[in-house]
Short mmCIF file of C-alpha atoms and ligand atoms in Angstrom, two decimals:
data_model
loop_
_atom_site.label_atom_id
_atom_site.label_comp_id
_atom_site.label_asym_id
_atom_site.label_seq_id
_atom_site.Cartn_x
_atom_site.Cartn_y
_atom_site.Cartn_z
CA MET A 120 -6.70 20.36 -16.03
CA THR A 121 -10.27 21.46 -15.32
CA THR A 122 -10.83 24.59 -13.32
CA ALA A 123 -12.22 24.21 -9.82
CA PRO A 124 -15.03 26.61 -8.93
CA ALA A 125 -13.61 30.00 -7.98
CA MET A 126 -14.08 30.19 -4.25
CA THR A 127 -12.10 32.91 -2.68
CA LYS A 128 -14.82 33.93 -0.24
CA THR A 129 -17.81 31.81 0.69
CA GLN A 130 -21.11 32.62 2.41
CA LEU A 131 -23.76 30.92 4.51
CA LEU A 132 -26.99 29.63 2.97
CA ILE A 133 -29.86 30.59 5.25
CA GLY A 134 -33.51 30.63 4.24
CA GLY A 135 -32.63 30.52 0.54
CA ALA A 136 -30.30 33.55 0.66
CA TRP A 137 -26.51 33.66 0.65
CA ARG A 138 -25.07 35.97 3.28
CA ASP A 139 -21.94 36.73 5.26
CA ALA A 140 -21.62 35.80 8.92
CA SER A 141 -23.51 38.28 11.10
CA ASP A 142 -20.25 39.71 12.45
CA GLY A 143 -18.48 39.46 9.08
CA GLY A 144 -16.13 36.80 10.44
CA THR A 145 -14.26 34.41 8.16
CA TYR A 146 -11.57 31.78 8.52
CA GLU A 147 -8.99 30.42 6.10
CA VAL A 148 -9.15 27.05 4.43
CA ARG A 149 -5.93 25.65 2.96
CA ASN A 150 -5.03 22.92 0.51
CA PRO A 151 -3.50 20.17 2.68
CA ALA A 152 -1.24 19.02 -0.17
CA THR A 153 0.43 22.39 -0.74
CA GLY A 154 -0.48 24.55 2.24
CA ALA A 155 -1.86 27.17 -0.19
CA LYS A 156 -4.86 29.18 0.96
CA ILE A 157 -7.90 28.29 -1.13
CA ALA A 158 -10.78 30.16 0.51
CA ASP A 159 -11.99 32.55 3.16
CA VAL A 160 -14.99 30.80 4.60
CA ALA A 161 -17.82 32.50 6.48
CA GLU A 162 -17.59 31.73 10.19
CA ALA A 163 -21.17 31.42 11.41
CA THR A 164 -22.01 32.96 14.78
CA ARG A 165 -24.54 31.51 17.17
CA GLU A 166 -27.00 34.07 15.82
CA ASP A 167 -26.43 32.74 12.28
CA LEU A 168 -26.95 29.19 13.47
CA ASN A 169 -30.21 30.24 15.15
CA ASP A 170 -31.31 31.92 11.92
CA ALA A 171 -30.53 28.78 9.92
CA VAL A 172 -32.44 26.52 12.32
CA ASN A 173 -35.35 28.94 12.47
CA ALA A 174 -35.49 29.13 8.68
CA ALA A 175 -35.56 25.32 8.50
CA ARG A 176 -38.23 25.21 11.24
CA ARG A 177 -40.47 27.84 9.60
CA THR A 178 -40.16 26.13 6.25
CA PHE A 179 -40.99 22.75 7.72
CA ASP A 180 -43.93 24.06 9.74
CA ALA A 181 -45.36 25.86 6.70
CA GLY A 182 -45.87 22.30 5.45
CA LYS A 183 -45.47 22.83 1.69
CA TRP A 184 -42.33 20.74 1.33
CA ALA A 185 -43.53 17.92 3.58
CA SER A 186 -46.93 17.74 1.91
CA MET A 187 -45.69 18.17 -1.65
CA ALA A 188 -46.53 15.15 -3.82
CA ALA A 189 -43.73 12.67 -3.25
CA SER A 190 -43.30 12.31 -7.01
CA ARG A 191 -42.56 16.04 -7.27
CA ARG A 192 -40.02 15.91 -4.46
CA ALA A 193 -38.50 12.88 -6.22
CA LYS A 194 -38.00 14.91 -9.41
CA ILE A 195 -36.20 17.65 -7.49
CA VAL A 196 -33.90 15.14 -5.77
CA TYR A 197 -33.25 13.54 -9.16
CA LYS A 198 -32.42 16.95 -10.64
CA ILE A 199 -29.77 17.38 -7.93
CA ALA A 200 -28.25 14.08 -9.08
CA GLN A 201 -28.18 15.32 -12.67
CA LEU A 202 -26.60 18.67 -11.79
CA ILE A 203 -23.95 16.98 -9.66
CA GLY A 204 -23.21 14.61 -12.54
CA GLU A 205 -22.82 17.54 -14.94
CA ARG A 206 -20.41 19.30 -12.57
CA ALA A 207 -18.55 16.21 -11.41
CA ALA A 208 -15.19 17.36 -12.81
CA ASP A 209 -15.23 20.70 -10.97
CA LEU A 210 -16.64 19.20 -7.79
CA SER A 211 -13.96 16.47 -7.79
CA LEU A 212 -11.21 19.03 -8.12
CA CYS A 213 -12.74 21.19 -5.41
CA GLU A 214 -12.81 18.14 -3.08
CA VAL A 215 -9.20 17.28 -3.96
CA ARG A 216 -7.94 20.78 -3.17
CA ASN A 217 -9.90 21.05 0.05
CA ASN A 218 -9.43 17.52 1.38
CA GLY A 219 -6.14 16.32 -0.16
CA LYS A 220 -7.64 13.09 -1.52
CA THR A 221 -6.53 11.87 -4.95
CA ILE A 222 -8.37 12.90 -8.08
CA GLY A 223 -9.16 9.24 -8.81
CA THR A 224 -10.77 8.81 -5.40
CA ALA A 225 -12.73 12.04 -5.74
CA LYS A 226 -14.06 11.10 -9.18
CA GLY A 227 -15.18 7.74 -7.84
CA GLU A 228 -16.98 9.48 -4.99
CA LEU A 229 -18.77 11.83 -7.36
CA GLY A 230 -20.19 8.80 -9.16
CA ALA A 231 -21.36 7.40 -5.82
CA ILE A 232 -22.90 10.75 -4.89
CA VAL A 233 -24.95 10.84 -8.10
CA ASP A 234 -26.04 7.24 -7.39
CA CYS A 235 -27.05 8.22 -3.85
CA PHE A 236 -29.28 11.10 -4.97
CA GLU A 237 -30.77 8.91 -7.71
CA PHE A 238 -31.49 6.13 -5.22
CA TYR A 239 -33.27 8.45 -2.78
CA ALA A 240 -35.15 10.17 -5.62
CA GLY A 241 -36.65 6.72 -6.22
CA ALA A 242 -37.15 6.16 -2.49
CA ALA A 243 -39.24 9.34 -2.10
CA THR A 244 -42.26 7.63 -3.68
CA LYS A 245 -41.77 4.40 -1.76
CA ASN A 246 -41.79 5.52 1.86
CA TYR A 247 -44.77 3.29 2.42
CA GLY A 248 -46.93 2.95 5.47
CA GLU A 249 -48.79 -0.28 6.19
CA THR A 250 -52.33 -1.54 6.35
CA LEU A 251 -52.58 -3.43 9.63
CA PRO A 252 -54.79 -6.33 10.64
CA PRO A 253 -57.84 -4.66 12.29
CA PRO A 254 -57.23 -4.51 16.07
CA LEU A 255 -61.05 -4.78 16.51
CA PRO A 256 -63.55 -5.97 13.89
CA ALA A 257 -65.04 -2.50 13.33
CA TYR A 258 -61.69 -0.81 12.82
CA LEU A 259 -59.44 0.08 9.95
CA ALA A 260 -55.85 0.61 10.96
CA ASN A 261 -53.00 1.93 8.89
CA THR A 262 -49.72 3.71 9.32
CA VAL A 263 -48.32 6.63 7.36
CA ARG A 264 -44.74 7.87 7.26
CA GLU A 265 -44.33 11.55 7.92
CA PRO A 266 -41.06 13.49 7.80
CA VAL A 267 -39.29 13.69 11.15
CA GLY A 268 -38.95 17.51 10.86
CA VAL A 269 -35.82 19.65 11.02
CA VAL A 270 -32.64 17.63 10.60
CA GLY A 271 -29.22 18.82 11.80
CA ALA A 272 -26.73 17.05 9.53
CA ILE A 273 -23.16 17.03 10.90
CA VAL A 274 -20.44 15.76 8.60
CA PRO A 275 -16.72 14.94 9.04
CA TRP A 276 -13.84 15.91 6.76
CA ASN A 277 -12.85 12.58 5.21
CA PHE A 278 -15.63 12.31 2.59
CA PRO A 279 -17.14 15.79 2.73
CA LEU A 280 -19.66 15.74 -0.12
CA LEU A 281 -20.31 12.00 -0.05
CA LEU A 282 -21.27 11.94 3.61
CA ALA A 283 -23.31 15.13 3.26
CA SER A 284 -25.20 13.38 0.43
CA TRP A 285 -25.89 10.30 2.56
CA LYS A 286 -27.86 12.60 4.88
CA VAL A 287 -29.23 15.31 2.61
CA ALA A 288 -30.60 12.94 -0.07
CA PRO A 289 -32.81 10.78 2.22
CA ALA A 290 -33.81 13.77 4.36
CA LEU A 291 -35.03 15.67 1.27
CA ALA A 292 -36.75 12.56 -0.09
CA ALA A 293 -38.60 12.09 3.21
CA GLY A 294 -39.77 15.72 3.24
CA CYS A 295 -37.52 17.05 6.02
CA THR A 296 -35.81 20.42 6.15
CA ILE A 297 -32.11 20.51 6.90
CA VAL A 298 -29.30 22.49 8.45
CA LEU A 299 -26.09 21.04 7.01
CA LYS A 300 -22.89 21.61 8.97
CA PRO A 301 -19.75 20.40 7.19
CA ALA A 302 -16.48 19.90 9.07
CA HIS A 303 -14.59 23.14 9.63
CA ALA A 304 -11.69 21.91 7.49
CA THR A 305 -13.71 20.85 4.42
CA PRO A 306 -16.73 23.09 3.86
CA LEU A 307 -16.36 23.86 0.15
CA THR A 308 -18.35 21.12 -1.56
CA ALA A 309 -21.21 21.46 0.98
CA ILE A 310 -21.50 25.07 -0.16
CA GLU A 311 -21.63 23.89 -3.78
CA LEU A 312 -24.35 21.41 -2.81
CA GLY A 313 -26.38 24.31 -1.40
CA LYS A 314 -26.11 26.14 -4.74
CA ILE A 315 -27.05 23.04 -6.71
CA ALA A 316 -30.05 22.31 -4.47
CA LEU A 317 -31.48 25.79 -5.05
CA GLU A 318 -30.91 25.46 -8.78
CA ALA A 319 -32.62 22.06 -8.79
CA GLY A 320 -35.76 23.60 -7.30
CA VAL A 321 -35.37 22.81 -3.61
CA PRO A 322 -37.54 25.53 -2.03
CA GLU A 323 -35.89 28.29 0.01
CA GLY A 324 -35.28 27.32 3.62
CA VAL A 325 -35.38 23.55 2.98
CA LEU A 326 -31.58 23.17 2.82
CA ASN A 327 -29.46 25.58 4.87
CA VAL A 328 -25.67 25.37 4.99
CA VAL A 329 -23.67 26.79 7.89
CA THR A 330 -19.89 26.80 8.09
CA GLY A 331 -17.62 27.68 10.97
CA SER A 332 -14.15 27.27 12.34
CA LYS A 333 -13.48 24.48 14.82
CA GLY A 334 -15.60 25.14 17.82
CA GLY A 335 -19.17 25.44 18.89
CA LEU A 336 -21.24 25.22 15.71
CA GLY A 337 -21.98 21.48 15.88
CA GLY A 338 -22.74 21.66 19.59
CA TRP A 339 -25.12 24.60 19.13
CA LEU A 340 -26.95 22.66 16.44
CA VAL A 341 -27.31 19.61 18.68
CA ASP A 342 -28.56 21.76 21.56
CA HIS A 343 -31.07 23.76 19.53
CA PRO A 344 -34.63 23.02 20.69
CA ALA A 345 -36.11 23.55 17.21
CA VAL A 346 -34.09 20.67 15.69
CA ASP A 347 -35.90 17.30 15.67
CA LYS A 348 -33.14 14.96 14.57
CA ILE A 349 -29.36 14.91 14.46
CA ALA A 350 -27.71 12.83 11.75
CA PHE A 351 -24.08 12.71 12.85
CA THR A 352 -20.99 11.21 11.28
CA GLY A 353 -17.70 11.59 13.10
CA SER A 354 -15.56 10.14 15.82
CA THR A 355 -16.86 7.91 18.58
CA ASP A 356 -15.73 10.41 21.24
CA THR A 357 -17.75 13.23 19.66
CA GLY A 358 -20.62 10.82 19.02
CA ARG A 359 -20.88 10.18 22.77
CA ILE A 360 -21.04 13.94 23.41
CA VAL A 361 -23.68 14.37 20.69
CA ALA A 362 -25.84 11.51 22.02
CA ALA A 363 -25.72 12.90 25.57
CA ALA A 364 -26.51 16.46 24.44
CA ALA A 365 -29.32 15.35 22.12
CA ALA A 366 -30.92 13.39 24.97
CA ARG A 367 -31.63 16.67 26.80
CA THR A 368 -34.12 17.67 24.11
CA LEU A 369 -35.06 14.07 23.19
CA LYS A 370 -33.91 14.45 19.61
CA ARG A 371 -33.80 11.48 17.33
CA VAL A 372 -30.16 10.62 16.66
CA THR A 373 -28.28 8.60 14.07
CA LEU A 374 -24.59 8.06 14.82
CA GLU A 375 -22.08 6.87 12.22
CA LEU A 376 -18.84 6.63 14.19
CA GLY A 377 -15.35 5.22 14.15
CA GLY A 378 -14.04 1.80 13.29
CA LYS A 379 -11.10 -0.59 13.43
CA SER A 380 -12.34 -3.07 10.88
CA PRO A 381 -10.61 -6.35 10.05
CA SER A 382 -9.66 -8.10 6.82
CA VAL A 383 -9.63 -11.78 7.82
CA VAL A 384 -7.50 -13.87 5.45
CA PHE A 385 -7.68 -17.68 5.66
CA ASP A 386 -5.09 -20.15 4.33
CA ASP A 387 -7.51 -21.16 1.56
CA ALA A 388 -7.92 -17.59 0.24
CA ASP A 389 -6.93 -16.50 -3.26
CA VAL A 390 -3.82 -14.71 -2.00
CA ASP A 391 -3.43 -12.36 -4.96
CA ALA A 392 -7.01 -11.16 -4.57
CA ALA A 393 -6.72 -10.91 -0.78
CA VAL A 394 -3.53 -8.84 -1.04
CA ALA A 395 -5.07 -6.50 -3.64
CA GLY A 396 -8.26 -6.17 -1.59
CA ALA A 397 -6.46 -5.67 1.70
CA LEU A 398 -4.23 -2.97 0.17
CA TYR A 399 -7.25 -1.07 -1.06
CA GLY A 400 -9.11 -1.74 2.19
CA VAL A 401 -6.50 -0.01 4.31
CA TYR A 402 -4.81 2.57 2.04
CA TYR A 403 -7.84 3.89 0.15
CA ASN A 404 -8.31 7.62 0.89
CA ALA A 405 -4.95 7.52 2.72
CA GLY A 406 -6.62 5.33 5.34
CA GLN A 407 -8.87 8.20 6.43
CA CYS A 408 -11.85 6.01 6.05
CA CYS A 409 -14.28 4.91 8.76
CA GLU A 410 -14.63 1.42 7.31
CA ALA A 411 -10.89 1.07 6.55
CA ARG A 412 -9.80 -2.55 7.03
CA SER A 413 -6.91 -1.40 9.18
CA ARG A 414 -6.49 -4.72 11.03
CA ILE A 415 -5.28 -7.52 8.76
CA LEU A 416 -5.74 -10.89 10.45
CA LEU A 417 -3.76 -13.64 8.75
CA GLN A 418 -3.92 -17.40 9.22
CA SER A 419 -0.49 -18.91 9.95
CA GLY A 420 -0.29 -20.92 6.70
CA VAL A 421 -0.71 -17.86 4.48
CA TYR A 422 1.08 -15.35 6.70
CA ASP A 423 4.54 -15.26 5.08
CA ARG A 424 3.32 -15.35 1.49
CA PHE A 425 0.75 -12.61 2.16
CA VAL A 426 3.22 -10.37 3.99
CA GLU A 427 5.81 -10.63 1.23
CA GLN A 428 3.33 -9.70 -1.53
CA PHE A 429 1.60 -7.05 0.59
CA ALA A 430 4.90 -5.32 1.40
CA GLN A 431 6.05 -5.42 -2.23
CA LYS A 432 2.83 -3.98 -3.58
CA ALA A 433 2.30 -1.39 -0.84
CA GLN A 434 5.67 0.11 -1.60
CA ARG A 435 4.65 0.50 -5.23
CA LEU A 436 1.76 2.77 -4.25
CA ARG A 437 2.42 6.34 -5.28
CA VAL A 438 2.17 8.94 -2.55
CA GLY A 439 2.07 12.59 -3.53
CA ASP A 440 0.36 15.06 -5.85
CA PRO A 441 -3.38 14.43 -5.36
CA GLU A 442 -4.13 15.99 -8.75
CA ASP A 443 -1.95 13.49 -10.62
CA PRO A 444 -4.20 10.62 -11.81
CA GLN A 445 -1.32 8.17 -11.16
CA THR A 446 -1.26 8.94 -7.42
CA GLN A 447 -2.90 6.42 -5.08
CA ILE A 448 -2.26 8.07 -1.70
CA GLY A 449 -2.89 11.79 -1.40
CA ALA A 450 -2.48 14.17 1.50
CA ILE A 451 -3.59 13.85 5.10
CA THR A 452 -6.42 16.33 5.48
CA THR A 453 -5.70 18.12 8.76
CA SER A 454 -2.61 18.85 10.80
CA GLU A 455 -4.32 17.28 13.87
CA GLN A 456 -4.79 14.06 11.92
CA PHE A 457 -1.20 14.17 10.64
CA GLU A 458 0.10 14.49 14.21
CA LYS A 459 -2.23 11.68 15.35
CA ILE A 460 -0.74 9.33 12.73
CA ARG A 461 2.78 10.34 13.71
CA SER A 462 2.04 9.73 17.38
CA TYR A 463 0.46 6.29 16.75
CA CYS A 464 3.51 5.23 14.73
CA ALA A 465 5.68 6.25 17.69
CA ILE A 466 3.37 4.32 20.04
CA GLY A 467 3.56 1.24 17.78
CA ALA A 468 7.36 1.30 17.81
CA ALA A 469 7.45 1.89 21.58
CA GLU A 470 5.10 -0.99 22.37
CA GLY A 471 7.23 -3.41 20.37
CA ALA A 472 5.29 -3.77 17.12
CA GLN A 473 7.58 -4.75 14.23
CA THR A 474 7.75 -2.20 11.40
CA LEU A 475 7.29 -3.93 8.05
CA PHE A 476 7.52 -0.76 5.98
CA GLY A 477 6.75 2.96 6.13
CA GLY A 478 6.33 4.78 9.41
CA GLY A 479 7.07 8.31 8.22
CA PRO A 480 6.40 10.99 5.64
CA PRO A 481 7.75 10.71 2.08
CA GLU A 482 10.31 13.04 0.50
CA LEU A 483 8.35 15.02 -2.06
CA GLY A 484 9.41 17.96 -4.21
CA GLN A 485 9.40 21.62 -3.31
CA SER A 486 5.75 22.11 -4.41
CA PHE A 487 4.63 19.80 -1.61
CA ALA A 488 7.10 20.88 1.05
CA SER A 489 4.27 22.37 3.14
CA GLY A 490 1.92 19.43 2.47
CA MET A 491 1.04 16.65 4.90
CA PHE A 492 1.74 13.17 3.50
CA TRP A 493 2.38 9.79 5.08
CA ASN A 494 3.88 6.71 3.49
CA PRO A 495 1.88 3.48 3.49
CA THR A 496 2.87 1.84 6.74
CA ALA A 497 2.45 -1.63 8.24
CA TYR A 498 3.31 -3.25 11.55
CA GLU A 499 3.34 -6.85 12.67
CA ALA A 500 1.57 -6.53 15.97
CA LYS A 501 -0.21 -8.32 18.80
CA SER A 502 -3.85 -7.98 19.73
CA GLY A 503 -3.05 -6.13 22.99
CA HIS A 504 -1.15 -3.34 21.24
CA ARG A 505 -2.80 0.06 21.18
CA ILE A 506 -2.18 0.36 17.44
CA VAL A 507 -4.33 -2.77 17.02
CA ARG A 508 -7.12 -1.55 19.31
CA GLU A 509 -7.42 2.19 18.57
CA GLU A 510 -8.54 3.93 15.39
CA ILE A 511 -5.54 5.63 13.75
CA PHE A 512 -7.37 6.93 10.66
CA GLY A 513 -4.33 7.02 8.41
CA PRO A 514 -2.42 4.74 6.01
CA VAL A 515 -1.34 2.38 8.77
CA ALA A 516 -2.05 -1.37 8.71
CA VAL A 517 -1.52 -3.76 11.60
CA LEU A 518 -0.98 -7.45 10.80
CA VAL A 519 -1.91 -10.06 13.38
CA ARG A 520 -1.49 -13.84 13.10
CA PHE A 521 -4.17 -16.45 13.97
CA ASP A 522 -4.30 -20.24 13.83
CA ASP A 523 -7.90 -21.34 13.35
CA GLU A 524 -11.43 -20.14 12.61
CA ALA A 525 -12.40 -19.72 16.25
CA GLU A 526 -9.37 -17.56 16.92
CA ALA A 527 -10.06 -15.50 13.79
CA ILE A 528 -13.60 -14.76 14.99
CA ALA A 529 -12.40 -13.94 18.51
CA LEU A 530 -9.75 -11.53 17.16
CA ALA A 531 -12.16 -9.91 14.69
CA ASN A 532 -14.61 -9.25 17.52
CA ASP A 533 -11.93 -8.16 19.98
CA SER A 534 -12.63 -4.48 19.37
CA GLU A 535 -14.90 -1.84 20.83
CA TYR A 536 -15.89 -1.06 17.22
CA GLY A 537 -18.11 -2.98 14.81
CA LEU A 538 -18.42 -1.11 11.53
CA ALA A 539 -17.25 -3.44 8.76
CA ALA A 540 -15.13 -6.48 7.92
CA SER A 541 -13.82 -8.43 4.93
CA VAL A 542 -13.41 -12.20 4.95
CA TRP A 543 -11.11 -13.84 2.40
CA SER A 544 -11.61 -17.58 1.86
CA SER A 545 -12.40 -19.94 -1.03
CA ASN A 546 -14.56 -22.01 1.34
CA ILE A 547 -17.93 -20.33 1.01
CA GLY A 548 -19.33 -22.17 4.03
CA ARG A 549 -16.51 -20.94 6.26
CA ALA A 550 -16.68 -17.41 4.85
CA ASN A 551 -20.38 -17.22 5.66
CA ARG A 552 -19.97 -18.79 9.11
CA VAL A 553 -17.36 -16.18 9.93
CA ALA A 554 -19.48 -13.37 8.42
CA ARG A 555 -22.34 -14.45 10.66
CA ALA A 556 -20.15 -14.50 13.76
CA ILE A 557 -18.55 -11.09 13.26
CA ARG A 558 -20.39 -8.34 15.12
CA SER A 559 -20.31 -5.51 12.60
CA GLY A 560 -22.74 -3.63 10.41
CA SER A 561 -21.28 -4.95 7.12
CA VAL A 562 -19.24 -8.00 6.17
CA ALA A 563 -17.80 -8.27 2.65
CA ILE A 564 -16.75 -11.72 1.44
CA ASN A 565 -13.79 -11.82 -0.97
CA THR A 566 -14.07 -8.10 -1.66
CA PRO A 567 -13.06 -4.89 0.10
CA TYR A 568 -16.20 -3.06 -1.13
CA SER A 569 -19.20 -2.79 1.16
CA VAL A 570 -20.64 0.66 0.45
CA PHE A 571 -23.40 0.99 -2.14
CA PRO A 572 -26.64 2.98 -2.27
CA GLY A 573 -29.47 0.65 -1.28
CA VAL A 574 -27.22 -1.42 1.00
CA PRO A 575 -27.58 -0.33 4.65
CA PHE A 576 -24.35 0.98 6.16
CA GLY A 577 -23.70 1.59 9.84
CA GLY A 578 -22.23 0.27 13.01
CA TYR A 579 -22.58 -2.20 15.83
CA LYS A 580 -21.10 -1.39 19.25
CA ALA A 581 -19.08 1.85 19.48
CA SER A 582 -19.35 2.37 15.71
CA GLY A 583 -22.75 3.92 16.30
CA TYR A 584 -26.41 3.24 15.64
CA GLY A 585 -28.86 3.80 12.85
CA ARG A 586 -28.10 3.12 9.20
CA GLU A 587 -27.38 5.14 6.08
CA LEU A 588 -27.75 4.33 2.37
CA GLY A 589 -30.51 1.69 2.53
CA MET A 590 -34.28 1.96 2.27
CA GLU A 591 -34.51 1.61 6.06
CA THR A 592 -32.77 4.99 6.27
CA MET A 593 -36.03 6.53 5.02
CA ARG A 594 -37.60 5.37 8.29
CA LEU A 595 -34.92 7.20 10.25
CA TYR A 596 -35.99 10.46 8.57
CA SER A 597 -39.67 9.69 9.21
CA GLU A 598 -42.09 9.33 12.07
CA THR A 599 -44.68 6.57 11.91
CA LYS A 600 -48.22 7.77 12.49
CA SER A 601 -50.95 5.23 13.20
CA VAL A 602 -54.36 6.14 11.83
CA LEU A 603 -57.34 4.28 13.29
CA THR A 604 -60.80 4.54 11.71
CA TYR A 605 -63.97 3.25 13.30
CA ILE A 606 -66.21 1.76 10.61
CA GLY A 607 -68.95 0.22 12.79
CA GLU A 608 -72.64 0.82 12.00
CA LYS A 609 -73.56 2.02 15.51
CA PRO A 610 -71.82 5.12 16.91
CA MET A 611 -69.27 4.41 19.63
CA ASP A 612 -70.33 4.99 23.24
CA PRO A 613 -67.64 3.45 25.50
CA PHE A 614 -69.08 4.80 28.81
CA ARG A 615 -72.66 4.02 27.82
CA VAL A 616 -73.92 7.16 29.49
P1 NAP B 63 -15.17 14.66 14.67
O1 NAP B 63 -14.05 15.43 15.24
O2 NAP B 63 -16.02 13.85 15.57
O3 NAP B 63 -16.04 15.72 13.85
C1 NAP B 63 -17.14 15.33 13.08
C2 NAP B 63 -18.09 16.50 12.92
O4 NAP B 63 -18.63 16.82 14.22
C3 NAP B 63 -17.43 17.78 12.44
O5 NAP B 63 -18.33 18.47 11.60
C4 NAP B 63 -17.18 18.54 13.74
O6 NAP B 63 -17.09 19.94 13.58
C5 NAP B 63 -18.43 18.19 14.51
N1 NAP B 63 -18.31 18.35 15.96
C6 NAP B 63 -17.19 18.46 16.71
N2 NAP B 63 -17.52 18.57 18.02
C7 NAP B 63 -18.87 18.54 18.09
C8 NAP B 63 -19.81 18.61 19.17
N3 NAP B 63 -19.43 18.71 20.43
N4 NAP B 63 -21.11 18.53 18.87
C9 NAP B 63 -21.53 18.39 17.59
N5 NAP B 63 -20.69 18.34 16.53
C10 NAP B 63 -19.36 18.40 16.78
O7 NAP B 63 -14.66 13.63 13.56
P2 NAP B 63 -13.66 13.90 12.38
O8 NAP B 63 -12.29 13.92 12.94
O9 NAP B 63 -14.12 15.06 11.56
O10 NAP B 63 -13.89 12.61 11.47
C11 NAP B 63 -13.20 11.44 11.66
C12 NAP B 63 -14.05 10.43 12.40
O11 NAP B 63 -15.28 10.21 11.72
C13 NAP B 63 -13.40 9.07 12.48
O12 NAP B 63 -13.53 8.54 13.78
C14 NAP B 63 -14.18 8.23 11.50
O13 NAP B 63 -14.14 6.86 11.74
C15 NAP B 63 -15.53 8.81 11.63
N6 NAP B 63 -16.32 8.52 10.42
C16 NAP B 63 -17.35 7.62 10.52
C17 NAP B 63 -18.09 7.29 9.38
C18 NAP B 63 -19.21 6.30 9.43
O14 NAP B 63 -20.02 6.28 8.50
N7 NAP B 63 -19.31 5.47 10.45
C19 NAP B 63 -17.77 7.89 8.16
C20 NAP B 63 -16.72 8.79 8.10
C21 NAP B 63 -16.00 9.10 9.26
P3 NAP B 63 -15.63 20.63 13.46
O15 NAP B 63 -15.08 20.20 12.17
O16 NAP B 63 -15.93 22.09 13.53
O17 NAP B 63 -14.83 20.15 14.65
#
């Protein structure tokens, strides 16, 4: 086993210096699989948050980072990718012990994180403006992209380093400065990212990392008048609060929110592939995944065959020790989330959904007696059930039957969310018709995978607005400035006075 970075007591990164919270406060972070304490984390005060924002503001306004040659910024962002790649084993283990995800999942994420920094290293030199058709004959008109300013990056606990990277990489590439606020439960890899950024040559004050126990930190960041943009990933309920608060200071906002995404399986699908893809789609990361395909919509002709195979295979998934490479479902990250899953399973049973399998925690050995685990679970349900409509964010699938293409589309769209979908069919015309009709930010045909650097990711409807991962994300960390040049021979004299 590799050794995770020793992290008994962590600090805040403010203006390039590591320091304790101004009042010396800390809070405990525990391994959700074992309950063991893994760190005392600095609990930033409002004064610390102000210091972090002011450091980011001063650094941005000094202009050196924003006006640095894009190719030089690109090299620094690329260096971050390299350092993360070199430390992938330790970072994976750190994520596993803080978040409870499996080591296999964490290693996969580390690869994606390196890819993300590499992608935005390349994007730094391609944040092009445009040359416009002259609005008048004696004019030149062009646009330039300038960094949006100070970015407050707020990250949830389900993919702590990955989702921090989706914000930090493009923000750095665009020339912004950043205050990164990880979720209170999972701050450890964000702290490591701060160390790596400094080592890679990110100037002091460009990336600041503040940690705090559940409470005001995110809200203070959103309210702060010196922040220009909030890049938020989290629940739809918090997203609404963030959008309303950010409106008071007219901040730019990107919201990556919740989901209740469907896997739509037609009679003509390759059933083996659809079962394998649907299993991964809903149980990956113990279902704590914004784009989890937690609604499985099945055409009547394939229903029984699919359910039989799905139930057989789901019960072969190994739940338990996240550090064992054979495990597919690790721990639930927070006790709040664990209780939420428990309560939705009770709701499902009470509203008459049929339990196919699961519905409770597994029996694991003494080492995991204090851990929070949930068996893969599935219900046969109806579209009106709450477990079909509301985001559970755990290893819980709901299976709903449909008869024809029109009904499949109606059911897929019968959700306040619109983050992602998978369509399983061997009829490529049908698959694409359905993909076109589904109102979500991504649709994956005959695959559960829809997240890659370079491919925009984000929501329709209550799943948020703005995109991450694609080139268009660079625009969301930039302002467009129009530059107009008069090139006429005679000087301008509009009033002729
Ligand atoms: P959450 O409770 O909304 O928290 C997300 C982040 O916001 C945390 O850092 C949290 O800090 C902070 N926060 C809480 N209240 C805030 C406020 N009033 N103002 C500003 N920030 C505030 O969400 P979560 O439970 O951590 O994450 C799960 C949710 O995230 C799910 O709904 C999931 O679908 C969504 N998600 C979406 C995507 C996507 O790309 N669309 C990706 C991953 C997850 P504390 O930790 O201190 O409370």
